[in-house]
PDB file of C-alpha atoms in Angstrom:
ATOM      1  CA  MET A  11      52.985  65.630 161.277  1.00 81.00           C
ATOM      2  CA  LYS A  12      52.430  69.369 161.697  1.00 93.00           C
ATOM      3  CA  THR A  13      49.701  71.696 160.450  1.00 96.00           C
ATOM      4  CA  LEU A  14      48.659  75.326 160.752  1.00 96.00           C
ATOM      5  CA  ILE A  15      45.325  76.535 162.122  1.00 96.00           C
ATOM      6  CA  LEU A  16      44.269  80.167 162.273  1.00 96.00           C
ATOM      7  CA  ASP A  17      44.357  81.452 165.820  1.00 95.00           C
ATOM      8  CA  ILE A  18      40.796  82.772 165.440  1.00 95.00           C
ATOM      9  CA  GLN A  19      39.677  79.120 165.114  1.00 95.00           C
ATOM     10  CA  LYS A  20      41.762  77.893 168.044  1.00 94.00           C
ATOM     11  CA  ASP A  21      38.850  77.234 170.419  1.00 94.00           C
ATOM     12  CA  LEU A  22      36.646  75.343 167.965  1.00 94.00           C
ATOM     13  CA  PHE A  23      35.792  71.708 168.653  1.00 95.00           C
ATOM     14  CA  GLU A  24      37.284  70.725 165.297  1.00 95.00           C
ATOM     15  CA  SER A  25      40.663  72.040 166.413  1.00 95.00           C
ATOM     16  CA  SER A  26      40.635  69.706 169.402  1.00 94.00           C
ATOM     17  CA  VAL A  27      39.791  66.788 167.100  1.00 94.00           C
ATOM     18  CA  LEU A  28      42.660  67.694 164.772  1.00 95.00           C
ATOM     19  CA  GLU A  29      45.044  67.750 167.743  1.00 93.00           C
ATOM     20  CA  GLN A  30      44.505  63.993 168.021  1.00 92.00           C
ATOM     21  CA  SER A  31      46.062  63.518 164.560  1.00 91.00           C
ATOM     22  CA  ALA A  32      48.597  66.324 164.136  1.00 94.00           C
ATOM     23  CA  GLU A  33      50.810  68.828 165.914  1.00 95.00           C
ATOM     24  CA  ILE A  34      49.039  72.163 165.559  1.00 96.00           C
ATOM     25  CA  GLN A  35      50.637  75.573 165.243  1.00 95.00           C
ATOM     26  CA  PHE A  36      48.161  78.434 165.697  1.00 95.00           C
ATOM     27  CA  VAL A  37      48.940  81.459 163.513  1.00 94.00           C
ATOM     28  CA  SER A  38      47.414  84.653 162.184  1.00 93.00           C
ATOM     29  CA  VAL A  39      46.783  84.956 158.449  1.00 89.00           C
ATOM     30  CA  ASP A  40      49.892  87.121 158.058  1.00 87.00           C
ATOM     31  CA  GLU A  41      52.029  84.695 160.083  1.00 90.00           C
ATOM     32  CA  ALA A  42      50.920  81.819 157.841  1.00 88.00           C
ATOM     33  CA  PHE A  43      52.879  83.395 154.957  1.00 82.00           C
ATOM     34  CA  GLY A  44      56.148  82.975 156.822  1.00 82.00           C
ATOM     35  CA  VAL A  45      55.766  79.280 157.669  1.00 88.00           C
ATOM     36  CA  LYS A  46      57.281  77.062 154.963  1.00 86.00           C
ATOM     37  CA  GLY A  47      56.598  73.383 154.321  1.00 89.00           C
ATOM     38  CA  VAL A  48      53.565  73.074 156.609  1.00 94.00           C
ATOM     39  CA  PRO A  49      49.969  72.593 155.377  1.00 95.00           C
ATOM     40  CA  CYS A  50      47.113  74.739 156.655  1.00 96.00           C
ATOM     41  CA  VAL A  51      43.649  73.567 157.668  1.00 97.00           C
ATOM     42  CA  LEU A  52      40.757  76.023 157.450  1.00 96.00           C
ATOM     43  CA  LEU A  53      37.712  75.020 159.500  1.00 95.00           C
ATOM     44  CA  GLY A  54      35.083  76.416 157.197  1.00 92.00           C
ATOM     45  CA  SER A  55      34.102  80.030 157.829  1.00 93.00           C
ATOM     46  CA  LYS A  56      33.728  79.747 161.602  1.00 91.00           C
ATOM     47  CA  GLY A  57      35.050  82.874 163.319  1.00 91.00           C
ATOM     48  CA  ILE A  58      36.149  84.457 160.012  1.00 93.00           C
ATOM     49  CA  ASP A  59      34.617  87.787 158.956  1.00 91.00           C
ATOM     50  CA  ASP A  60      35.990  87.813 155.382  1.00 92.00           C
ATOM     51  CA  PHE A  61      35.987  84.165 154.324  1.00 94.00           C
ATOM     52  CA  THR A  62      36.819  84.546 150.622  1.00 92.00           C
ATOM     53  CA  GLY A  63      39.503  87.148 151.320  1.00 91.00           C
ATOM     54  CA  THR A  64      41.102  84.883 153.910  1.00 94.00           C
ATOM     55  CA  VAL A  65      40.970  81.901 151.551  1.00 95.00           C
ATOM     56  CA  ARG A  66      42.607  83.960 148.800  1.00 91.00           C
ATOM     57  CA  LYS A  67      45.565  84.924 151.017  1.00 91.00           C
ATOM     58  CA  LEU A  68      46.070  81.416 152.397  1.00 94.00           C
ATOM     59  CA  ALA A  69      45.691  79.747 148.985  1.00 92.00           C
ATOM     60  CA  ARG A  70      48.353  81.950 147.395  1.00 88.00           C
ATOM     61  CA  ALA A  71      50.745  81.327 150.288  1.00 89.00           C
ATOM     62  CA  ASN A  72      50.330  77.559 149.949  1.00 90.00           C
ATOM     63  CA  TYR A  73      50.623  77.688 146.143  1.00 89.00           C
ATOM     64  CA  GLN A  74      53.965  79.426 146.537  1.00 86.00           C
ATOM     65  CA  ASN A  75      55.193  77.078 149.284  1.00 86.00           C
ATOM     66  CA  GLY A  76      54.161  73.840 147.545  1.00 89.00           C
ATOM     67  CA  THR A  77      51.897  72.839 150.428  1.00 93.00           C
ATOM     68  CA  GLY A  78      48.202  72.138 150.829  1.00 95.00           C
ATOM     69  CA  LEU A  79      45.411  74.373 152.080  1.00 97.00           C
ATOM     70  CA  ILE A  80      42.654  72.043 153.293  1.00 98.00           C
ATOM     71  CA  ILE A  81      39.242  73.694 153.534  1.00 98.00           C
ATOM     72  CA  ILE A  82      36.942  71.454 155.556  1.00 97.00           C
ATOM     73  CA  ASN A  83      33.198  72.083 155.260  1.00 94.00           C
ATOM     74  CA  PRO A  84      33.179  75.523 153.600  1.00 94.00           C
ATOM     75  CA  PRO A  85      29.951  77.568 153.747  1.00 94.00           C
ATOM     76  CA  ILE A  86      27.032  76.597 151.513  1.00 94.00           C
ATOM     77  CA  ASP A  87      26.393  78.528 148.279  1.00 93.00           C
ATOM     78  CA  THR A  88      29.639  80.537 148.498  1.00 91.00           C
ATOM     79  CA  ASP A  89      31.708  80.654 145.315  1.00 91.00           C
ATOM     80  CA  ILE A  90      35.241  79.672 146.327  1.00 92.00           C
ATOM     81  CA  GLY A  91      36.518  79.479 142.750  1.00 90.00           C
ATOM     82  CA  ASN A  92      37.578  83.109 142.430  1.00 84.00           C
ATOM     83  CA  ALA A  93      39.111  83.061 145.917  1.00 89.00           C
ATOM     84  CA  VAL A  94      41.479  80.226 144.981  1.00 90.00           C
ATOM     85  CA  ASP A  95      42.235  81.739 141.534  1.00 85.00           C
ATOM     86  CA  ALA A  96      40.409  78.909 139.754  1.00 86.00           C
ATOM     87  CA  PRO A  97      39.127  79.588 136.216  1.00 79.00           C
ATOM     88  CA  VAL A  98      35.597  78.470 137.135  1.00 84.00           C
ATOM     89  CA  SER A  99      33.218  78.623 140.099  1.00 88.00           C
ATOM     90  CA  ILE A 100      33.405  76.162 143.001  1.00 93.00           C
ATOM     91  CA  THR A 101      30.380  76.029 145.301  1.00 94.00           C
ATOM     92  CA  VAL A 102      29.063  73.694 147.983  1.00 96.00           C
ATOM     93  CA  LYS A 103      25.449  72.538 147.929  1.00 96.00           C
ATOM     94  CA  LYS A 104      23.519  70.927 150.761  1.00 96.00           C
ATOM     95  CA  ARG A 105      22.163  67.406 150.358  1.00 95.00           C
ATOM     96  CA  LYS A 106      20.911  64.494 152.467  1.00 95.00           C
ATOM     97  CA  ALA A 107      23.577  63.001 154.756  1.00 95.00           C
ATOM     98  CA  SER A 108      25.644  60.129 153.357  1.00 93.00           C
ATOM     99  CA  SER A 109      28.502  57.958 154.641  1.00 95.00           C
ATOM    100  CA  PHE A 110      29.903  56.834 151.272  1.00 95.00           C
ATOM    101  CA  CYS A 111      33.163  58.162 149.877  1.00 95.00           C
ATOM    102  CA  LYS A 112      35.289  56.773 147.085  1.00 93.00           C
ATOM    103  CA  PRO A 113      38.645  58.615 147.114  1.00 92.00           C
ATOM    104  CA  SER A 114      41.146  58.672 144.253  1.00 88.00           C
ATOM    105  CA  GLY A 115      44.375  60.308 143.145  1.00 83.00           C
ATOM    106  CA  PHE A 116      46.419  59.663 146.290  1.00 83.00           C
ATOM    107  CA  ASP A 117      49.759  57.841 146.114  1.00 76.00           C
ATOM    108  CA  GLY A 118      49.475  54.284 147.414  1.00 69.00           C
ATOM    109  CA  LEU A 119      45.677  54.330 147.574  1.00 74.00           C
ATOM    110  CA  ASP A 120      43.762  51.512 145.924  1.00 68.00           C
ATOM    111  CA  GLY A 121      41.546  52.940 143.186  1.00 66.00           C
ATOM    112  CA  GLU A 122      38.673  50.732 144.373  1.00 75.00           C
ATOM    113  CA  SER A 123      38.855  51.851 148.003  1.00 83.00           C
ATOM    114  CA  LYS A 124      35.599  52.926 149.619  1.00 91.00           C
ATOM    115  CA  TYR A 125      35.568  54.912 152.850  1.00 94.00           C
ATOM    116  CA  GLU A 126      32.781  55.379 155.358  1.00 96.00           C
ATOM    117  CA  ILE A 127      32.862  59.100 156.181  1.00 97.00           C
ATOM    118  CA  TRP A 128      29.885  61.314 156.937  1.00 95.00           C
ATOM    119  CA  SER A 129      29.078  64.231 154.627  1.00 96.00           C
ATOM    120  CA  ASP A 130      25.991  66.337 153.979  1.00 95.00           C
ATOM    121  CA  GLY A 131      26.979  68.350 150.930  1.00 96.00           C
ATOM    122  CA  THR A 132      28.498  68.116 147.475  1.00 97.00           C
ATOM    123  CA  ILE A 133      30.843  70.380 145.519  1.00 96.00           C
ATOM    124  CA  GLU A 134      29.674  71.775 142.196  1.00 94.00           C
ATOM    125  CA  SER A 135      32.383  72.714 139.699  1.00 90.00           C
ATOM    126  CA  SER A 136      33.447  71.931 136.142  1.00 84.00           C
ATOM    127  CA  LEU A 137      37.005  71.124 137.332  1.00 81.00           C
ATOM    128  CA  SER A 138      36.547  67.417 136.664  1.00 77.00           C
ATOM    129  CA  SER A 139      40.285  66.731 136.643  1.00 78.00           C
ATOM    130  CA  GLY A 140      40.500  67.799 140.290  1.00 88.00           C
ATOM    131  CA  VAL A 141      37.884  65.410 141.668  1.00 93.00           C
ATOM    132  CA  MET A 142      39.480  63.244 144.368  1.00 93.00           C
ATOM    133  CA  GLY A 143      36.425  61.889 146.159  1.00 94.00           C
ATOM    134  CA  VAL A 144      32.834  61.109 145.189  1.00 95.00           C
ATOM    135  CA  ASP A 145      29.729  59.912 147.033  1.00 95.00           C
ATOM    136  CA  ASP A 146      27.446  57.037 146.064  1.00 93.00           C
ATOM    137  CA  ASN A 147      25.672  59.272 143.511  1.00 94.00           C
ATOM    138  CA  LYS A 148      29.013  60.369 142.006  1.00 93.00           C
ATOM    139  CA  GLY A 149      28.661  63.795 143.584  1.00 95.00           C
ATOM    140  CA  THR A 150      31.996  65.441 144.383  1.00 96.00           C
ATOM    141  CA  VAL A 151      32.907  65.488 148.082  1.00 97.00           C
ATOM    142  CA  LEU A 152      36.640  66.184 147.737  1.00 97.00           C
ATOM    143  CA  LEU A 153      38.131  68.511 145.115  1.00 96.00           C
ATOM    144  CA  LYS A 154      41.718  69.620 144.509  1.00 94.00           C
ATOM    145  CA  TYR A 155      42.672  72.780 142.661  1.00 93.00           C
ATOM    146  CA  GLN A 156      46.331  73.182 141.696  1.00 89.00           C
ATOM    147  CA  PRO A 157      47.067  76.130 139.364  1.00 83.00           C
ATOM    148  CA  LYS A 158      50.471  74.776 138.259  1.00 79.00           C
ATOM    149  CA  ASN A 159      52.242  71.442 138.295  1.00 77.00           C
ATOM    150  CA  THR A 160      54.923  73.165 140.381  1.00 78.00           C
ATOM    151  CA  SER A 161      52.600  74.845 142.896  1.00 86.00           C
ATOM    152  CA  GLY A 162      50.871  73.867 146.097  1.00 91.00           C
ATOM    153  CA  ALA A 163      47.164  73.043 146.059  1.00 93.00           C
ATOM    154  CA  VAL A 164      43.828  73.756 147.695  1.00 96.00           C
ATOM    155  CA  PHE A 165      41.704  70.833 148.845  1.00 97.00           C
ATOM    156  CA  ILE A 166      38.002  71.515 149.370  1.00 97.00           C
ATOM    157  CA  THR A 167      35.874  68.879 151.067  1.00 97.00           C
ATOM    158  CA  THR A 168      32.389  68.409 152.474  1.00 97.00           C
ATOM    159  CA  LEU A 169      33.513  65.309 154.381  1.00 97.00           C
ATOM    160  CA  LYS A 170      33.261  65.663 158.156  1.00 96.00           C
ATOM    161  CA  LEU A 171      36.926  64.883 158.689  1.00 96.00           C
ATOM    162  CA  LEU A 172      37.018  66.624 162.062  1.00 95.00           C
ATOM    163  CA  SER A 173      33.762  65.338 163.542  1.00 93.00           C
ATOM    164  CA  TYR A 174      33.060  62.231 165.575  1.00 92.00           C
ATOM    165  CA  SER A 175      29.945  60.473 164.312  1.00 89.00           C
ATOM    166  CA  GLY A 176      28.314  57.080 164.179  1.00 91.00           C
ATOM    167  CA  MET A 177      28.046  57.705 160.426  1.00 92.00           C
ATOM    168  CA  SER A 178      31.846  57.645 160.026  1.00 95.00           C
ATOM    169  CA  ASN A 179      34.344  54.849 160.422  1.00 95.00           C
ATOM    170  CA  GLU A 180      37.099  56.340 162.601  1.00 95.00           C
ATOM    171  CA  THR A 181      39.866  54.450 160.814  1.00 95.00           C
ATOM    172  CA  ASP A 182      38.633  55.715 157.448  1.00 94.00           C
ATOM    173  CA  ARG A 183      38.234  59.296 158.686  1.00 95.00           C
ATOM    174  CA  GLU A 184      41.726  59.437 160.185  1.00 95.00           C
ATOM    175  CA  SER A 185      43.272  57.723 157.163  1.00 93.00           C
ATOM    176  CA  LEU A 186      41.912  60.225 154.648  1.00 95.00           C
ATOM    177  CA  LEU A 187      42.714  63.148 156.934  1.00 95.00           C
ATOM    178  CA  LYS A 188      46.321  61.949 157.141  1.00 94.00           C
ATOM    179  CA  LEU A 189      46.589  61.634 153.353  1.00 93.00           C
ATOM    180  CA  LEU A 190      45.582  65.282 153.033  1.00 95.00           C
ATOM    181  CA  LEU A 191      47.892  66.488 155.805  1.00 94.00           C
ATOM    182  CA  ILE A 192      50.981  64.782 154.393  1.00 92.00           C
ATOM    183  CA  TRP A 193      50.398  65.921 150.792  1.00 91.00           C
ATOM    184  CA  GLU A 194      53.125  68.120 149.346  1.00 86.00           C
ATOM    185  CA  ASN A 195      54.315  68.996 145.872  1.00 81.00           C
ATOM    186  CA  LYS A 196      57.894  67.851 145.531  1.00 68.00           C
ATOM    187  CA  GLN A 197      58.114  69.695 142.184  1.00 61.00           C
ATOM    188  CA  SER A 198      57.379  73.019 143.844  1.00 49.00           C
ATOM    189  CA  PHE A 199      59.621  75.974 143.107  1.00 44.00           C
ATOM    190  CA  VAL A 200      59.260  77.815 146.395  1.00 42.00           C
ATOM    191  CA  ASN A 201      61.118  80.870 145.098  1.00 42.00           C
ATOM    192  CA  GLU A 202      58.466  81.695 142.520  1.00 43.00           C
ATOM    193  CA  GLU A 203      56.914  85.136 142.862  1.00 42.00           C
ATOM    194  CA  PRO A 204      53.524  85.109 144.631  1.00 39.00           C
ATOM    195  CA  THR A 205      50.456  85.574 142.455  1.00 37.00           C
ATOM    196  CA  GLU A 206      49.589  89.041 143.742  1.00 36.00           C
ATOM    197  CA  ASP A 207      52.964  90.462 142.618  1.00 33.00           C
ATOM    198  CA  VAL A 208      52.453  89.930 138.863  1.00 35.00           C
ATOM    199  CA  THR A 209      52.659  92.897 136.501  1.00 41.00           C
ATOM    200  CA  ALA A 210      50.795  93.571 133.276  1.00 42.00           C
ATOM    201  CA  SER A 211      53.899  92.827 131.207  1.00 47.00           C
ATOM    202  CA  GLY A 212      54.994  89.775 133.182  1.00 70.00           C
ATOM    203  CA  GLU A 213      54.987  86.034 132.676  1.00 75.00           C
ATOM    204  CA  SER A 214      51.528  85.591 134.208  1.00 76.00           C
ATOM    205  CA  VAL A 215      49.951  87.691 131.445  1.00 84.00           C
ATOM    206  CA  LEU A 216      51.834  85.713 128.793  1.00 86.00           C
ATOM    207  CA  HIS A 217      50.566  82.461 130.318  1.00 86.00           C
ATOM    208  CA  ALA A 218      46.979  83.749 130.513  1.00 86.00           C
ATOM    209  CA  VAL A 219      47.025  85.026 126.924  1.00 90.00           C
ATOM    210  CA  ALA A 220      48.526  81.731 125.718  1.00 90.00           C
ATOM    211  CA  ILE A 221      45.840  79.721 127.524  1.00 90.00           C
ATOM    212  CA  LEU A 222      42.978  81.832 126.149  1.00 91.00           C
ATOM    213  CA  SER A 223      44.413  81.879 122.618  1.00 90.00           C
ATOM    214  CA  PHE A 224      44.681  78.097 122.779  1.00 90.00           C
ATOM    215  CA  SER A 225      41.215  77.692 124.315  1.00 89.00           C
ATOM    216  CA  TYR A 226      39.500  79.946 121.794  1.00 89.00           C
ATOM    217  CA  GLY A 227      41.644  78.795 118.857  1.00 89.00           C
ATOM    218  CA  SER A 228      41.988  82.511 118.146  1.00 88.00           C
ATOM    219  CA  LYS A 229      44.430  85.412 118.251  1.00 90.00           C
ATOM    220  CA  ASP A 230      41.754  88.090 118.496  1.00 90.00           C
ATOM    221  CA  PRO A 231      43.052  90.545 121.160  1.00 90.00           C
ATOM    222  CA  ASP A 232      39.559  91.902 121.880  1.00 91.00           C
ATOM    223  CA  LYS A 233      38.137  88.429 122.429  1.00 89.00           C
ATOM    224  CA  ILE A 234      41.006  87.372 124.674  1.00 90.00           C
ATOM    225  CA  SER A 235      40.944  90.644 126.640  1.00 88.00           C
ATOM    226  CA  ALA A 236      37.202  90.337 127.287  1.00 87.00           C
ATOM    227  CA  ALA A 237      37.682  86.878 128.806  1.00 84.00           C
ATOM    228  CA  MET A 238      40.757  87.689 130.904  1.00 81.00           C
ATOM    229  CA  SER A 239      39.058  88.750 134.135  1.00 75.00           C
ATOM    230  CA  ARG A 240      36.557  85.912 133.842  1.00 75.00           C
ATOM    231  CA  PHE A 241      39.167  83.170 134.066  1.00 75.00           C
ATOM    232  CA  PHE A 242      42.080  84.887 135.810  1.00 73.00           C
ATOM    233  CA  THR A 243      42.686  87.442 138.538  1.00 64.00           C
ATOM    234  CA  LEU A 244      44.166  89.717 135.875  1.00 70.00           C
ATOM    235  CA  ASN A 245      42.958  92.532 133.670  1.00 75.00           C
ATOM    236  CA  ALA A 246      44.577  93.277 130.308  1.00 82.00           C
ATOM    237  CA  ASP A 247      43.242  95.514 127.569  1.00 87.00           C
ATOM    238  CA  ALA A 248      43.383  94.558 123.897  1.00 89.00           C
ATOM    239  CA  ASP A 249      46.626  96.505 123.363  1.00 90.00           C
ATOM    240  CA  THR A 250      48.338  94.612 126.202  1.00 90.00           C
ATOM    241  CA  VAL A 251      47.037  91.314 124.828  1.00 91.00           C
ATOM    242  CA  GLY A 252      48.323  92.214 121.358  1.00 90.00           C
ATOM    243  CA  LYS A 253      51.787  92.907 122.757  1.00 90.00           C
ATOM    244  CA  ALA A 254      51.673  89.615 124.662  1.00 90.00           C
ATOM    245  CA  LEU A 255      50.793  87.788 121.437  1.00 90.00           C
ATOM    246  CA  ASP A 256      53.768  89.476 119.719  1.00 89.00           C
ATOM    247  CA  GLN A 257      56.020  88.360 122.588  1.00 88.00           C
ATOM    248  CA  LEU A 258      54.653  84.828 122.432  1.00 88.00           C
ATOM    249  CA  SER A 259      55.259  84.762 118.677  1.00 87.00           C
ATOM    250  CA  THR A 260      58.889  85.718 119.295  1.00 86.00           C
ATOM    251  CA  ASN A 261      59.293  83.205 122.129  1.00 84.00           C
ATOM    252  CA  LEU A 262      57.756  80.406 120.099  1.00 84.00           C
ATOM    253  CA  ASP A 263      59.702  81.337 116.962  1.00 77.00           C
ATOM    254  CA  THR A 264      56.624  81.727 114.775  1.00 67.00           C
ATOM    255  CA  THR A 265      55.471  84.749 112.784  1.00 59.00           C
ATOM    256  CA  ASP A 266      52.027  83.314 112.086  1.00 47.00           C
ATOM    257  CA  LEU A 267      50.083  86.188 113.661  1.00 45.00           C
ATOM    258  CA  LYS A 268      47.398  86.647 111.005  1.00 48.00           C
ATOM    259  CA  GLU A 269      45.947  83.180 111.143  1.00 48.00           C
ATOM    260  CA  THR A 270      45.815  80.568 113.872  1.00 54.00           C
ATOM    261  CA  GLY A 271      47.370  77.679 111.958  1.00 67.00           C
ATOM    262  CA  GLU A 272      48.575  74.287 113.169  1.00 73.00           C
ATOM    263  CA  ASN A 273      52.154  75.468 113.725  1.00 80.00           C
ATOM    264  CA  TRP A 274      51.045  78.196 116.144  1.00 82.00           C
ATOM    265  CA  MET A 275      48.622  75.956 118.031  1.00 85.00           C
ATOM    266  CA  SER A 276      51.128  73.131 118.341  1.00 87.00           C
ATOM    267  CA  LYS A 277      53.854  75.390 119.744  1.00 87.00           C
ATOM    268  CA  LEU A 278      51.344  77.136 121.982  1.00 87.00           C
ATOM    269  CA  GLU A 279      50.225  73.789 123.393  1.00 87.00           C
ATOM    270  CA  ASP A 280      53.835  72.837 124.174  1.00 87.00           C
ATOM    271  CA  TYR A 281      54.436  76.224 125.818  1.00 87.00           C
ATOM    272  CA  ILE A 282      51.373  75.849 128.060  1.00 86.00           C
ATOM    273  CA  ASP A 283      52.345  72.302 128.978  1.00 83.00           C
ATOM    274  CA  GLN A 284      55.890  73.342 129.937  1.00 80.00           C
ATOM    275  CA  ALA A 285      54.447  76.134 132.103  1.00 76.00           C
ATOM    276  CA  GLY A 286      52.400  73.530 133.996  1.00 72.00           C
ATOM    277  CA  HIS A 287      48.984  74.865 132.888  1.00 78.00           C
ATOM    278  CA  TYR A 288      47.872  72.290 130.315  1.00 79.00           C
ATOM    279  CA  THR A 289      45.201  70.603 132.459  1.00 76.00           C
ATOM    280  CA  TYR A 290      43.408  73.868 133.149  1.00 76.00           C
ATOM    281  CA  ALA A 291      43.845  75.114 129.597  1.00 83.00           C
ATOM    282  CA  ARG A 292      41.926  71.996 128.540  1.00 82.00           C
ATOM    283  CA  GLU A 293      39.282  72.738 131.178  1.00 80.00           C
ATOM    284  CA  ILE A 294      38.773  76.275 129.862  1.00 84.00           C
ATOM    285  CA  LYS A 295      38.766  75.063 126.252  1.00 84.00           C
ATOM    286  CA  GLU A 296      35.999  72.550 127.065  1.00 82.00           C
ATOM    287  CA  ILE A 297      33.958  75.215 128.862  1.00 81.00           C
ATOM    288  CA  LEU A 298      34.175  77.585 125.894  1.00 82.00           C
ATOM    289  CA  GLU A 299      33.403  74.839 123.389  1.00 82.00           C
ATOM    290  CA  ASP A 300      30.321  73.817 125.402  1.00 79.00           C
ATOM    291  CA  GLU A 301      29.142  77.449 125.523  1.00 78.00           C
ATOM    292  CA  GLU A 302      29.542  77.867 121.767  1.00 78.00           C
ATOM    293  CA  ALA A 303      27.631  74.640 121.219  1.00 75.00           C
ATOM    294  CA  GLY A 304      24.882  75.861 123.550  1.00 70.00           C
ATOM    295  CA  VAL A 305      25.355  73.019 126.039  1.00 55.00           C
TER     296      VAL A 305
END
């Protein structure tokens, strides 16, 4: 079992703990892009000057490679959502120390399993579908964000997975750590273009416009354009959005551009699902519906 650690975090105590569970390869951020099929562990922000910028680079590399970026104990009150290209904010909040963790969503793991692992913070985000571990108050202590069904993922956790403590059961700590280290997406298309290389007329814009049209239940280019930078690391003016809607209409074999209509929404939903974005389209739709309802 092999994992990457940034060379600037080589001398941290957590690195020595991780060496007891995995073979470590120390790399620079740039070198991490060239290593395929190996997860990366980020030890919070220790030793890192630009934490969110570093997270953004590592997350995109792991998305492309189908591997996991595991962020252990990120800094408090720092929004990681934008850094990992999530449509909503992801922040860690401090709370009283706890040893309770109920993990879920791992292959072969009993849904009723309860682990004894120390944590002193919770993760606040509306990405409910990505919750993979909760404390005894149902606060999130382990969250996964995966932008596509075919991409790698980012795991964010407040669990002290690389600390020895009387508040943690060592078997439980090592077991959950191993589950994270061995995670990989076998559906990954490693030859996909990296996120930062998208162009205004490319597939990423079509996907974003489709998701927002579906979420709003609208084809209003101005409305969709205004929301683009909020939910995606893209900017598209109303004219670009209009052209994307025309292209989507052609791709989906529907000319229903004046009104939303069931035919358009049904085909749009299928298109989003096939692109691997349906879960997060639903997340955005729920967020917008709650805002319109004043929740």
